[in-house]
Amino acid sequence: NAGVTQTPKFQVLKTGQSMTLQCAQDMNHEYMSWYRQDPGMGLRLIHYSVGAGITDQGEVPNGYNVSRSTTEDFPLRLLSAAPSQTSVYFCASSYSMARGTEAFFGQGTRLTVV
Amino acid sequence: AQSVTQLDSQVPVFEEAPVELRCNYSSSVSVYLFWYVQYPNQGLQLLLKYLSGSTLVKGINGFEAEFNKSQTSFHLRKPSVHISDTAEYFCAVSENNAGNMLTFGGGTRLMVKP
């Protein structure tokens, strides 16, 4: 029972490099989302998806792209990394968009941009 | 727009002592409220949630929280903490018109000392 799996767990990038953070869930959840976690600021929503082929922006979308070609996968792309994107990134999924549905989180990707 | 304030960034407490982690929110519409816990190097997991009904909500690991609408608070309590409760705790809300999107507080690090 894997739940939500994120890869890699750690990554160091140079400014201007691109990379993709992977997220996969095996619970057949429709709703998936990406958050970034910064000290003292809690988690902030970057992008979310309510199903395959449908994505939308959250609170802090600038510098990030997403796509949802399958129900299982929701990758987050950084096209040109900046030091301000140094953070811990969490992917989450839930059965539906209905309010109160429990969100399941991955273990996070710790990204450092130098 | 909703916001969540966790008044204490760190709470040190001795083992077997009681603890209260404070959470206040601001919203102009009805909200659902959540507490999540993040153990070291792990993702977040749901402790408890308030959707409606009784204002006292019981969660996992002996935690409980009380919804106070007049004070817009949702404080988390445990009568006797264990070393294993050392973690970061996040309060979150979802608004009536925001589906399952969560707004998180900045987090409170609970440090249980022997």
Tab-separated table of N, CA and C in Angstrom, chain B residues 5-58:
chain	number	residue	atom	x	y	z
B	5	THR	N	-3.762	31.393	11.908
B	5	THR	CA	-2.645	31.824	12.751
B	5	THR	C	-2.406	30.811	13.846
B	6	GLN	N	-1.206	30.289	13.886
B	6	GLN	CA	-0.789	29.437	15.004
B	6	GLN	C	0.133	30.300	15.852
B	7	LEU	N	-0.326	30.573	17.048
B	7	LEU	CA	0.291	31.617	17.849
B	7	LEU	C	1.676	31.246	18.369
B	8	ASP	N	1.967	29.992	18.491
B	8	ASP	CA	3.254	29.559	19.031
B	8	ASP	C	4.024	28.789	17.976
B	9	SER	N	5.236	29.231	17.675
B	9	SER	CA	6.035	28.496	16.687
B	9	SER	C	6.685	27.259	17.313
B	10	GLN	N	6.966	27.332	18.621
B	10	GLN	CA	7.545	26.190	19.328
B	10	GLN	C	6.893	26.062	20.700
B	11	VAL	N	6.650	24.837	21.108
B	11	VAL	CA	6.104	24.584	22.440
B	11	VAL	C	6.928	23.464	23.075
B	12	PRO	N	7.785	23.810	24.042
B	12	PRO	CA	8.508	22.774	24.790
B	12	PRO	C	7.674	22.329	25.983
B	13	VAL	N	7.663	21.036	26.234
B	13	VAL	CA	6.865	20.507	27.337
B	13	VAL	C	7.528	19.220	27.831
B	14	PHE	N	7.375	18.951	29.119
B	14	PHE	CA	7.915	17.717	29.659
B	14	PHE	C	6.951	16.561	29.421
B	15	GLU	N	7.538	15.388	29.318
B	15	GLU	CA	6.748	14.177	29.118
B	15	GLU	C	5.721	14.028	30.237
B	16	GLU	N	4.535	13.582	29.875
B	16	GLU	CA	3.382	13.347	30.743
B	16	GLU	C	2.677	14.633	31.171
B	17	ALA	N	3.150	15.773	30.742
B	17	ALA	CA	2.458	17.041	31.019
B	17	ALA	C	1.372	17.257	29.978
B	18	PRO	N	0.364	18.096	30.306
B	18	PRO	CA	-0.649	18.441	29.306
B	18	PRO	C	-0.112	19.496	28.342
B	19	VAL	N	-0.730	19.552	27.167
B	19	VAL	CA	-0.304	20.555	26.188
B	19	VAL	C	-1.509	21.095	25.436
B	20	GLU	N	-1.422	22.369	25.059
B	20	GLU	CA	-2.412	22.988	24.186
B	20	GLU	C	-1.681	23.739	23.090
B	21	LEU	N	-2.030	23.442	21.858
B	21	LEU	CA	-1.476	24.150	20.703
B	21	LEU	C	-2.601	25.021	20.140
B	22	ARG	N	-2.311	26.301	20.002
B	22	ARG	CA	-3.373	27.249	19.677
B	22	ARG	C	-3.472	27.515	18.170
B	23	CYS	N	-4.703	27.684	17.733
B	23	CYS	CA	-4.990	27.959	16.325
B	23	CYS	C	-6.175	28.914	16.252
B	24	ASN	N	-5.994	30.012	15.557
B	24	ASN	CA	-7.084	30.938	15.283
B	24	ASN	C	-7.196	31.128	13.782
B	25	TYR	N	-8.400	31.331	13.313
B	25	TYR	CA	-8.597	31.499	11.886
B	25	TYR	C	-9.467	32.727	11.648
B	26	SER	N	-9.397	33.237	10.448
B	26	SER	CA	-10.282	34.317	10.046
B	26	SER	C	-10.927	33.927	8.737
B	27	SER	N	-12.245	34.017	8.712
B	27	SER	CA	-12.996	33.692	7.513
B	27	SER	C	-14.365	34.320	7.630
B	28	SER	N	-14.894	34.731	6.516
B	28	SER	CA	-16.213	35.363	6.512
B	28	SER	C	-17.321	34.353	6.225
B	29	VAL	N	-16.924	33.103	5.947
B	29	VAL	CA	-17.933	32.078	5.645
B	29	VAL	C	-17.675	30.868	6.533
B	30	SER	N	-18.544	29.884	6.419
B	30	SER	CA	-18.376	28.709	7.272
B	30	SER	C	-17.132	27.935	6.824
B	31	VAL	N	-16.478	27.324	7.781
B	31	VAL	CA	-15.228	26.634	7.502
B	31	VAL	C	-15.242	25.210	8.047
B	32	TYR	N	-14.424	24.392	7.437
B	32	TYR	CA	-14.065	23.109	8.025
B	32	TYR	C	-12.649	23.278	8.580
B	33	LEU	N	-12.352	22.609	9.677
B	33	LEU	CA	-11.078	22.788	10.357
B	33	LEU	C	-10.361	21.465	10.534
B	34	PHE	N	-9.039	21.522	10.438
B	34	PHE	CA	-8.226	20.312	10.476
B	34	PHE	C	-6.969	20.547	11.309
B	35	TRP	N	-6.474	19.481	11.909
B	35	TRP	CA	-5.130	19.449	12.442
B	35	TRP	C	-4.381	18.301	11.772
B	36	TYR	N	-3.189	18.641	11.252
B	36	TYR	CA	-2.297	17.639	10.676
B	36	TYR	C	-1.021	17.584	11.506
B	37	VAL	N	-0.375	16.402	11.524
B	37	VAL	CA	0.887	16.235	12.226
B	37	VAL	C	1.948	15.785	11.232
B	38	GLN	N	3.139	16.332	11.399
B	38	GLN	CA	4.272	15.943	10.558
B	38	GLN	C	5.402	15.462	11.453
B	39	TYR	N	5.652	14.158	11.457
B	39	TYR	CA	6.785	13.602	12.198
B	39	TYR	C	8.059	13.853	11.399
B	40	PRO	N	9.202	13.846	12.065
B	40	PRO	CA	10.459	14.168	11.380
B	40	PRO	C	10.660	13.363	10.107
B	41	ASN	N	10.980	14.062	9.040
B	41	ASN	CA	11.291	13.459	7.737
B	41	ASN	C	10.121	12.682	7.137
B	42	GLN	N	8.915	13.063	7.505
B	42	GLN	CA	7.743	12.408	6.935
B	42	GLN	C	6.777	13.445	6.381
B	43	GLY	N	5.775	12.958	5.641
B	43	GLY	CA	4.708	13.827	5.166
B	43	GLY	C	3.715	14.108	6.276
B	44	LEU	N	2.683	14.863	5.935
B	44	LEU	CA	1.657	15.199	6.918
B	44	LEU	C	0.618	14.092	6.981
B	45	GLN	N	0.067	13.878	8.173
B	45	GLN	CA	-1.052	12.956	8.302
B	45	GLN	C	-2.136	13.605	9.152
B	46	LEU	N	-3.359	13.248	8.877
B	46	LEU	CA	-4.497	13.870	9.530
B	46	LEU	C	-4.609	13.397	10.976
B	47	LEU	N	-4.714	14.351	11.905
B	47	LEU	CA	-4.955	14.050	13.315
B	47	LEU	C	-6.447	14.019	13.606
B	48	LEU	N	-7.131	15.067	13.177
B	48	LEU	CA	-8.570	15.176	13.411
B	48	LEU	C	-9.131	16.285	12.544
B	49	LYS	N	-10.471	16.302	12.456
B	49	LYS	CA	-11.119	17.350	11.680
B	49	LYS	C	-12.476	17.683	12.273
B	50	TYR	N	-12.889	18.928	12.093
B	50	TYR	CA	-14.216	19.367	12.465
B	50	TYR	C	-14.958	19.749	11.200
B	51	LEU	N	-16.105	19.099	10.998
B	51	LEU	CA	-16.937	19.425	9.847
B	51	LEU	C	-18.240	20.057	10.312
B	52	SER	N	-18.855	19.465	11.314
B	52	SER	CA	-20.105	19.987	11.866
B	52	SER	C	-20.399	19.190	13.134
B	53	GLY	N	-21.491	19.557	13.814
B	53	GLY	CA	-21.928	18.792	14.971
B	53	GLY	C	-21.187	19.192	16.230
B	54	SER	N	-20.838	18.210	17.051
B	54	SER	CA	-20.200	18.470	18.330
B	54	SER	C	-18.932	19.285	18.156
B	55	THR	N	-18.770	20.283	19.004
B	55	THR	CA	-17.601	21.164	18.858
B	55	THR	C	-16.342	20.530	19.417
B	56	LEU	N	-16.462	19.465	20.176
B	56	LEU	CA	-15.289	18.754	20.692
B	56	LEU	C	-15.017	17.559	19.790
B	57	VAL	N	-13.853	17.555	19.194
B	57	VAL	CA	-13.507	16.520	18.225
B	57	VAL	C	-12.345	15.695	18.760
B	58	LYS	N	-12.493	14.394	18.707
B	58	LYS	CA	-11.412	13.513	19.158
B	58	LYS	C	-10.674	12.942	17.951
